[in-house]
Tab-separated table of C-alpha atoms and ligand atoms in Angstrom:
chain	number	residue	atom	x	y	z
A	1	MET	CA	41.794	18.186	8.375
A	2	GLY	CA	42.851	18.919	4.814
A	3	ARG	CA	42.451	15.175	4.054
A	4	VAL	CA	38.997	14.905	5.478
A	5	PHE	CA	37.826	18.194	3.330
A	6	THR	CA	39.496	16.457	0.194
A	7	ARG	CA	37.464	13.253	0.692
A	8	LEU	CA	34.645	15.367	1.431
A	9	GLY	CA	35.090	17.350	-1.846
A	10	LEU	CA	35.733	14.180	-3.837
A	11	ALA	CA	32.385	12.676	-2.400
A	12	ALA	CA	30.436	15.747	-3.376
A	13	ALA	CA	32.223	15.794	-6.701
A	14	LEU	CA	30.861	12.168	-7.075
A	15	VAL	CA	27.272	12.986	-6.018
A	16	GLY	CA	27.745	15.941	-8.515
A	17	LEU	CA	28.314	13.482	-11.213
A	18	ALA	CA	25.706	11.099	-10.239
A	19	VAL	CA	23.174	13.634	-10.174
A	20	SER	CA	24.160	15.087	-13.479
A	21	ALA	CA	24.305	11.245	-15.028
A	22	ALA	CA	20.524	10.977	-13.982
A	23	THR	CA	19.495	14.079	-15.426
A	24	ALA	CA	18.740	13.058	-19.069
A	25	GLY	CA	19.526	15.012	-21.876
A	26	GLU	CA	16.880	15.664	-24.440
A	27	VAL	CA	14.530	12.557	-24.407
A	28	THR	CA	12.521	11.840	-27.434
A	29	LEU	CA	9.508	9.845	-27.219
A	30	LYS	CA	7.726	7.712	-29.814
A	31	ALA	CA	3.814	8.067	-29.644
A	32	VAL	CA	1.147	6.648	-31.715
A	33	SER	CA	-2.891	7.389	-31.627
A	34	ALA	CA	-5.256	4.878	-31.604
A	35	PHE	CA	-7.443	7.161	-33.813
A	36	ASN	CA	-6.866	8.435	-37.284
A	37	GLU	CA	-4.506	11.516	-37.763
A	38	GLY	CA	-6.230	14.653	-38.092
A	39	THR	CA	-9.401	13.338	-36.882
A	40	ALA	CA	-11.387	13.902	-33.704
A	41	PHE	CA	-9.802	12.389	-30.753
A	42	SER	CA	-6.187	12.626	-32.605
A	43	ARG	CA	-6.905	16.459	-33.065
A	44	ASN	CA	-6.144	17.360	-29.416
A	45	PHE	CA	-3.375	14.901	-28.942
A	46	GLU	CA	-1.807	16.454	-31.793
A	47	ARG	CA	-2.115	20.059	-30.198
A	48	PHE	CA	-0.275	18.427	-27.473
A	49	VAL	CA	2.377	17.013	-29.373
A	50	LYS	CA	3.113	20.462	-30.998
A	51	LYS	CA	3.037	22.252	-27.807
A	52	VAL	CA	5.586	19.580	-26.283
A	53	ASN	CA	7.717	20.183	-29.246
A	54	ASP	CA	7.618	23.931	-28.985
A	55	GLU	CA	8.513	24.195	-25.562
A	56	GLY	CA	10.203	21.151	-24.586
A	57	LYS	CA	13.442	21.888	-26.555
A	58	GLY	CA	16.384	20.415	-25.012
A	59	LEU	CA	13.999	18.690	-22.291
A	60	VAL	CA	11.411	16.265	-24.366
A	61	GLN	CA	10.456	15.816	-27.808
A	62	ILE	CA	7.744	13.636	-29.142
A	63	ASN	CA	8.018	11.732	-32.391
A	64	TYR	CA	4.392	11.529	-33.370
A	65	VAL	CA	4.586	8.340	-35.882
A	66	GLY	CA	0.501	8.749	-36.767
A	67	GLY	CA	-2.537	7.046	-35.877
A	68	GLY	CA	-5.576	4.806	-36.528
A	69	GLY	CA	-5.330	1.478	-38.529
A	70	LYS	CA	-2.775	2.771	-40.864
A	71	VAL	CA	-0.299	2.371	-37.935
A	72	MET	CA	-1.409	-0.292	-36.310
A	73	ASN	CA	-4.372	-2.229	-35.133
A	74	PRO	CA	-5.988	-0.254	-32.505
A	75	PHE	CA	-6.787	-2.865	-30.173
A	76	GLU	CA	-3.051	-3.752	-30.295
A	77	LEU	CA	-1.801	-0.558	-29.241
A	78	GLY	CA	-2.056	-1.060	-25.554
A	79	ASN	CA	0.188	-4.045	-25.825
A	80	ALA	CA	2.552	-2.148	-27.653
A	81	LEU	CA	2.755	0.474	-24.927
A	82	ARG	CA	3.019	-2.147	-22.545
A	83	SER	CA	5.946	-3.712	-24.199
A	84	GLY	CA	7.710	-0.517	-24.872
A	85	VAL	CA	7.377	-0.759	-28.833
A	86	VAL	CA	5.781	2.882	-28.197
A	87	ASP	CA	6.899	5.246	-25.429
A	88	MET	CA	3.295	7.279	-25.324
A	89	ALA	CA	-0.272	6.079	-26.592
A	90	ASN	CA	-3.337	8.227	-26.919
A	91	ASP	CA	-5.817	5.860	-26.567
A	92	THR	CA	-9.061	4.918	-25.092
A	93	GLY	CA	-9.776	2.142	-22.157
A	94	ALA	CA	-12.033	0.199	-24.574
A	95	PHE	CA	-9.224	-0.488	-26.955
A	96	TYR	CA	-7.126	-2.141	-24.343
A	97	THR	CA	-9.720	-4.296	-22.219
A	98	ASN	CA	-7.800	-7.265	-23.329
A	99	LEU	CA	-4.964	-6.014	-20.732
A	100	ALA	CA	-7.198	-4.200	-18.431
A	101	PRO	CA	-11.084	-4.940	-18.750
A	102	GLU	CA	-11.699	-2.449	-15.910
A	103	ALA	CA	-10.110	0.325	-18.066
A	104	ASP	CA	-13.803	0.526	-19.888
A	105	ALA	CA	-15.047	1.981	-16.719
A	106	LEU	CA	-13.179	5.200	-17.423
A	107	LYS	CA	-16.299	5.898	-19.937
A	108	LEU	CA	-18.731	6.010	-16.642
A	109	CYS	CA	-16.530	8.657	-14.888
A	110	GLU	CA	-18.990	11.592	-14.300
A	111	VAL	CA	-16.515	13.511	-12.098
A	112	SER	CA	-13.671	15.641	-13.683
A	113	SER	CA	-10.050	14.839	-13.593
A	114	GLN	CA	-9.693	17.480	-11.041
A	115	THR	CA	-12.014	15.723	-8.532
A	116	LEU	CA	-10.065	12.599	-9.386
A	117	ARG	CA	-6.981	13.872	-8.321
A	118	LYS	CA	-8.577	14.875	-4.925
A	119	ASN	CA	-10.816	11.700	-4.248
A	120	GLY	CA	-8.140	9.363	-4.750
A	121	GLY	CA	-9.301	8.384	-8.095
A	122	TRP	CA	-6.409	9.437	-9.896
A	123	GLU	CA	-4.122	7.169	-8.003
A	124	LEU	CA	-6.466	4.364	-8.507
A	125	VAL	CA	-6.709	4.659	-12.249
A	126	ASN	CA	-2.924	4.990	-12.102
A	127	GLU	CA	-2.451	2.106	-10.207
A	128	LEU	CA	-4.329	-0.085	-12.327
A	129	HIS	CA	-2.564	1.089	-15.535
A	130	ASN	CA	0.697	0.837	-13.736
A	131	LYS	CA	-0.098	-3.053	-13.044
A	132	LYS	CA	-1.741	-3.922	-15.897
A	133	LEU	CA	-0.257	-1.801	-19.028
A	134	ASN	CA	3.077	-0.941	-17.565
A	135	GLY	CA	1.828	2.324	-18.013
A	136	TYR	CA	1.701	5.743	-16.261
A	137	TYR	CA	-1.747	7.658	-17.066
A	138	LEU	CA	-0.739	11.220	-17.713
A	139	ALA	CA	-3.865	12.923	-18.981
A	140	ARG	CA	-7.563	12.012	-19.639
A	141	GLN	CA	-9.408	13.584	-22.434
A	142	GLY	CA	-13.138	13.997	-23.574
A	143	ILE	CA	-14.901	14.731	-20.580
A	144	GLY	CA	-18.356	16.292	-21.776
A	145	VAL	CA	-18.151	14.319	-25.258
A	146	PRO	CA	-20.926	11.715	-25.254
A	147	PHE	CA	-21.334	8.344	-27.162
A	148	HIS	CA	-24.569	7.719	-29.315
A	149	LEU	CA	-26.232	5.222	-31.465
A	150	TYR	CA	-25.970	5.850	-35.288
A	151	LEU	CA	-28.602	3.888	-37.122
A	152	THR	CA	-29.453	2.912	-40.753
A	153	LYS	CA	-33.314	2.055	-40.002
A	154	PRO	CA	-35.356	3.821	-37.678
A	155	ILE	CA	-36.540	2.897	-34.112
A	156	SER	CA	-39.180	4.523	-32.316
A	157	LYS	CA	-38.490	2.978	-28.782
A	158	PRO	CA	-35.269	1.831	-26.767
A	159	ASP	CA	-35.281	-1.363	-28.442
A	160	LEU	CA	-32.796	-3.042	-30.670
A	161	THR	CA	-34.255	-6.486	-31.253
A	162	GLY	CA	-33.405	-7.691	-34.818
A	163	PHE	CA	-30.619	-5.100	-35.138
A	164	LYS	CA	-26.867	-5.775	-35.650
A	165	ILE	CA	-24.922	-3.053	-34.181
A	166	ARG	CA	-21.133	-2.608	-34.374
A	167	ILE	CA	-19.513	-1.996	-31.220
A	168	THR	CA	-16.812	-1.746	-29.129
A	169	PRO	CA	-16.382	-2.799	-25.376
A	170	VAL	CA	-18.093	1.072	-24.665
A	171	TYR	CA	-21.300	-0.071	-25.868
A	172	GLN	CA	-21.544	-3.938	-25.782
A	173	ALA	CA	-23.265	-4.550	-22.615
A	174	PHE	CA	-25.801	-1.669	-23.263
A	175	PHE	CA	-26.619	-2.091	-26.757
A	176	GLU	CA	-26.999	-6.015	-25.813
A	177	LYS	CA	-29.376	-5.135	-23.078
A	178	LEU	CA	-31.514	-3.524	-25.805
A	179	GLY	CA	-31.816	-6.736	-27.785
A	180	ALA	CA	-29.130	-5.950	-30.435
A	181	THR	CA	-27.063	-8.428	-31.944
A	182	VAL	CA	-23.343	-6.794	-31.694
A	183	VAL	CA	-20.161	-7.248	-33.840
A	184	ARG	CA	-17.078	-5.567	-32.552
A	185	THR	CA	-14.752	-3.858	-34.849
A	186	ALA	CA	-12.092	-1.093	-35.117
A	187	PRO	CA	-13.263	2.209	-36.552
A	188	GLY	CA	-11.342	1.371	-39.814
A	189	GLU	CA	-14.076	-1.142	-40.628
A	190	VAL	CA	-17.285	0.843	-39.776
A	191	TYR	CA	-17.714	2.270	-43.243
A	192	THR	CA	-17.352	-0.986	-45.093
A	193	ALA	CA	-19.691	-2.826	-42.661
A	194	LEU	CA	-22.419	-0.063	-43.001
A	195	GLU	CA	-21.977	0.043	-46.937
A	196	ARG	CA	-22.369	-3.593	-47.382
A	197	GLY	CA	-25.276	-3.743	-44.783
A	198	THR	CA	-23.317	-6.113	-42.362
A	199	VAL	CA	-24.351	-4.007	-39.610
A	200	ASP	CA	-27.673	-1.902	-39.094
A	201	GLY	CA	-25.761	0.594	-36.981
A	202	TYR	CA	-22.937	1.467	-34.520
A	203	GLY	CA	-21.686	3.060	-31.448
A	204	TRP	CA	-19.704	6.275	-31.851
A	205	PRO	CA	-19.071	9.742	-30.067
A	206	ILE	CA	-21.180	12.686	-31.307
A	207	GLN	CA	-17.671	14.173	-32.775
A	208	GLY	CA	-15.981	12.776	-35.658
A	209	VAL	CA	-18.566	11.144	-37.884
A	210	LEU	CA	-17.855	13.359	-40.719
A	211	ASP	CA	-14.143	13.216	-40.316
A	212	LEU	CA	-14.602	9.449	-41.157
A	213	GLY	CA	-17.142	9.823	-43.901
A	214	TRP	CA	-19.589	8.002	-42.369
A	215	GLN	CA	-22.530	10.521	-42.878
A	216	GLU	CA	-22.699	8.832	-46.356
A	217	VAL	CA	-24.092	5.610	-44.874
A	218	THR	CA	-25.730	6.871	-41.728
A	219	LYS	CA	-29.267	7.774	-41.787
A	220	TYR	CA	-30.259	8.256	-37.711
A	221	ARG	CA	-28.623	9.523	-34.764
A	222	VAL	CA	-30.127	8.340	-31.669
A	223	ASP	CA	-30.388	11.217	-28.636
A	224	PRO	CA	-29.879	11.606	-25.949
A	225	GLY	CA	-26.127	10.606	-25.837
A	226	PHE	CA	-24.530	8.711	-23.194
A	227	TYR	CA	-21.473	8.132	-20.908
A	228	ASN	CA	-18.323	10.397	-21.680
A	229	VAL	CA	-15.401	9.713	-24.160
A	230	ASP	CA	-12.346	8.905	-22.252
A	231	VAL	CA	-9.205	9.187	-24.112
A	232	GLY	CA	-6.024	8.758	-22.327
A	233	VAL	CA	-2.517	9.586	-22.767
A	234	LEU	CA	-0.399	6.988	-21.338
A	235	VAL	CA	3.449	6.598	-20.965
A	236	ASN	CA	5.404	3.240	-20.847
A	237	LEU	CA	6.227	2.753	-17.192
A	238	ASP	CA	9.987	2.106	-17.776
A	239	THR	CA	10.165	5.038	-19.913
A	240	TRP	CA	8.387	7.269	-17.373
A	241	ASN	CA	10.272	6.020	-14.735
A	242	GLY	CA	13.787	5.410	-16.234
A	243	LYS	CA	14.159	7.676	-19.051
A	244	LEU	CA	13.044	10.704	-17.793
A	245	ASP	CA	14.063	12.898	-14.792
A	246	ASP	CA	11.988	14.968	-12.373
A	247	ALA	CA	12.148	17.943	-14.778
A	248	GLN	CA	10.860	16.299	-17.759
A	249	ARG	CA	8.192	14.661	-15.780
A	250	ALA	CA	6.769	17.720	-14.424
A	251	PHE	CA	7.007	19.129	-17.867
A	252	LEU	CA	4.800	16.339	-19.144
A	253	VAL	CA	2.502	16.597	-16.245
A	254	LYS	CA	2.088	20.311	-17.105
A	255	MET	CA	1.566	19.659	-20.663
A	256	GLY	CA	-1.133	16.818	-19.743
A	257	LEU	CA	-3.114	19.379	-17.919
A	258	TRP	CA	-3.125	21.728	-20.566
A	259	LEU	CA	-4.450	19.057	-22.774
A	260	GLU	CA	-7.319	18.439	-20.373
A	261	SER	CA	-7.935	21.850	-20.168
A	262	LEU	CA	-9.242	21.668	-24.000
A	263	ASP	CA	-12.138	19.673	-22.778
A	264	GLU	CA	-13.782	22.995	-22.308
A	265	GLU	CA	-14.315	23.328	-25.952
A	266	ALA	CA	-16.346	20.131	-25.942
A	267	PRO	CA	-19.885	22.016	-25.826
A	268	ALA	CA	-18.966	23.988	-28.547
A	269	ILE	CA	-17.510	21.307	-30.620
A	270	ASN	CA	-20.335	19.017	-30.061
A	271	GLU	CA	-23.083	21.219	-30.893
A	272	ALA	CA	-21.147	22.139	-34.230
A	273	GLU	CA	-20.684	18.489	-35.210
A	274	SER	CA	-24.450	17.976	-34.636
A	275	GLN	CA	-25.261	20.583	-37.085
A	276	LYS	CA	-22.760	19.201	-39.529
A	277	GLN	CA	-24.687	15.679	-39.353
A	278	GLN	CA	-27.741	17.330	-39.902
A	279	ALA	CA	-26.699	19.332	-42.752
A	280	ALA	CA	-25.214	16.157	-44.191
A	281	GLY	CA	-28.553	14.507	-43.931
A	282	ILE	CA	-28.468	12.663	-40.621
A	283	GLN	CA	-31.775	12.583	-39.107
A	284	THR	CA	-32.151	12.870	-35.356
A	285	ILE	CA	-34.528	10.128	-33.128
A	286	THR	CA	-34.969	11.932	-29.685
A	287	PHE	CA	-36.133	9.508	-26.888
A	288	THR	CA	-38.047	11.933	-24.362
A	289	GLY	CA	-40.085	11.216	-21.146
A	290	ASP	CA	-40.086	7.654	-19.681
A	291	ASP	CA	-38.356	6.219	-23.105
A	292	ARG	CA	-35.241	8.714	-22.418
A	293	SER	CA	-34.985	7.662	-18.717
A	294	ALA	CA	-35.185	3.916	-19.488
A	295	TYR	CA	-32.556	4.476	-22.328
A	296	LEU	CA	-30.319	6.236	-19.937
A	297	LYS	CA	-30.915	3.670	-17.206
A	298	ALA	CA	-30.078	0.846	-19.324
A	299	ALA	CA	-26.991	2.305	-20.327
A	300	TYR	CA	-25.615	2.973	-16.752
A	301	GLU	CA	-26.670	-0.332	-15.175
A	302	ALA	CA	-25.393	-2.436	-18.208
A	303	GLY	CA	-22.332	-0.506	-18.204
A	304	TRP	CA	-21.512	-0.761	-14.206
A	305	ALA	CA	-22.853	-4.244	-14.076
A	306	LYS	CA	-20.141	-5.416	-17.062
A	307	ILE	CA	-17.551	-3.590	-15.007
A	308	MET	CA	-18.241	-5.475	-11.768
A	309	ALA	CA	-18.436	-8.713	-13.678
A	310	VAL	CA	-15.065	-8.176	-15.198
A	311	SER	CA	-13.524	-6.676	-12.101
A	312	PRO	CA	-14.844	-7.592	-8.953
A	313	GLU	CA	-11.343	-5.961	-7.230
A	314	TYR	CA	-11.580	-2.551	-8.875
A	315	GLY	CA	-15.186	-2.262	-9.964
A	316	PRO	CA	-16.532	-1.156	-6.561
A	317	LYS	CA	-13.565	1.166	-5.849
A	318	LEU	CA	-13.772	2.572	-9.166
A	319	LYS	CA	-17.639	3.161	-8.921
A	320	GLN	CA	-17.188	4.969	-5.578
A	321	VAL	CA	-14.526	7.618	-7.324
A	322	PHE	CA	-16.291	7.795	-10.914
A	323	THR	CA	-19.720	8.716	-9.344
A	324	LYS	CA	-21.054	11.873	-7.727
B	401	LIG	O1	-16.529	3.696	-31.110
B	401	LIG	C1	-15.181	3.395	-30.818
B	401	LIG	O2	-14.429	2.825	-31.394
B	401	LIG	C2	-14.752	3.693	-29.202
B	401	LIG	O3	-14.925	2.713	-28.420
B	401	LIG	C3	-14.395	5.112	-29.199
B	401	LIG	C4	-13.886	5.411	-27.867
B	401	LIG	C5	-13.269	6.753	-27.723
B	401	LIG	C6	-13.597	7.449	-28.652
B	401	LIG	C7	-14.002	7.325	-29.971
B	401	LIG	C8	-14.514	6.098	-30.124
């Protein structure tokens, strides 16, 4: 009897040891943002980093090395996440279409992340990030922040024939459908392209134009806006599964939900940004009636057609969970 108890005791001790070995101490994650430090689309991520570092002492810390082209070409951040060069990325689907062309569909999502977590959409988005980016999709920001077309020459109808427009995959299919010639650039090249006149306009969200100084080389914003910004927080999957324990993962999930809740501020920020643009001399071209309907219809039809073409596998599934 005694020996059995001793053996059980030993086994229990070993199990205890194994459990404590799997419980990582404080883990520091290296993070990069696709967007310039201190500008729209990095700002909330930076608030998240601060909160994690304040509340995660002894558990998880984030070493945020900065963002935008100064740190790395934003179109390379997906690769850096996949290979584990960075543990965490604040990035938009349009910047890693080289790895996951269907990630660009996130801009077409019309429902909240809460709805996605209930309708299977969150698992689907995660599955594709797991497979294609070796990434865990922790949080999605940008719901309620539309994209717009900005121009240096006016238009009177939804027609971009003869215009050369700076794009990323977000806008490509739509602006091409309106007749534009397009050129893909990172945000860091937009100012110079406008200044030199190599483009007549660009796509960008309602927020952030003044952060980047582009009001100096922008004459018009076209309304309405279209789609929804998607900026995700992604964690390298080996880091997520292998370096973090349950408590650390749960903590990050909680922090991610807090980050998502900051989207409630979007309508007020959009309004303030619109006023700042106006004060800086950017005039608004507003489509109404049939032009407005045609413009938005073209945006969504071209957007989804592109997704279906690049991903017959995920396209239809994504449309089902993303649209109302
Ligand atoms: O215009 C862009 O560079 C772009 O695609 C984007 C995506 C999300 C937020 C801001 C910009």
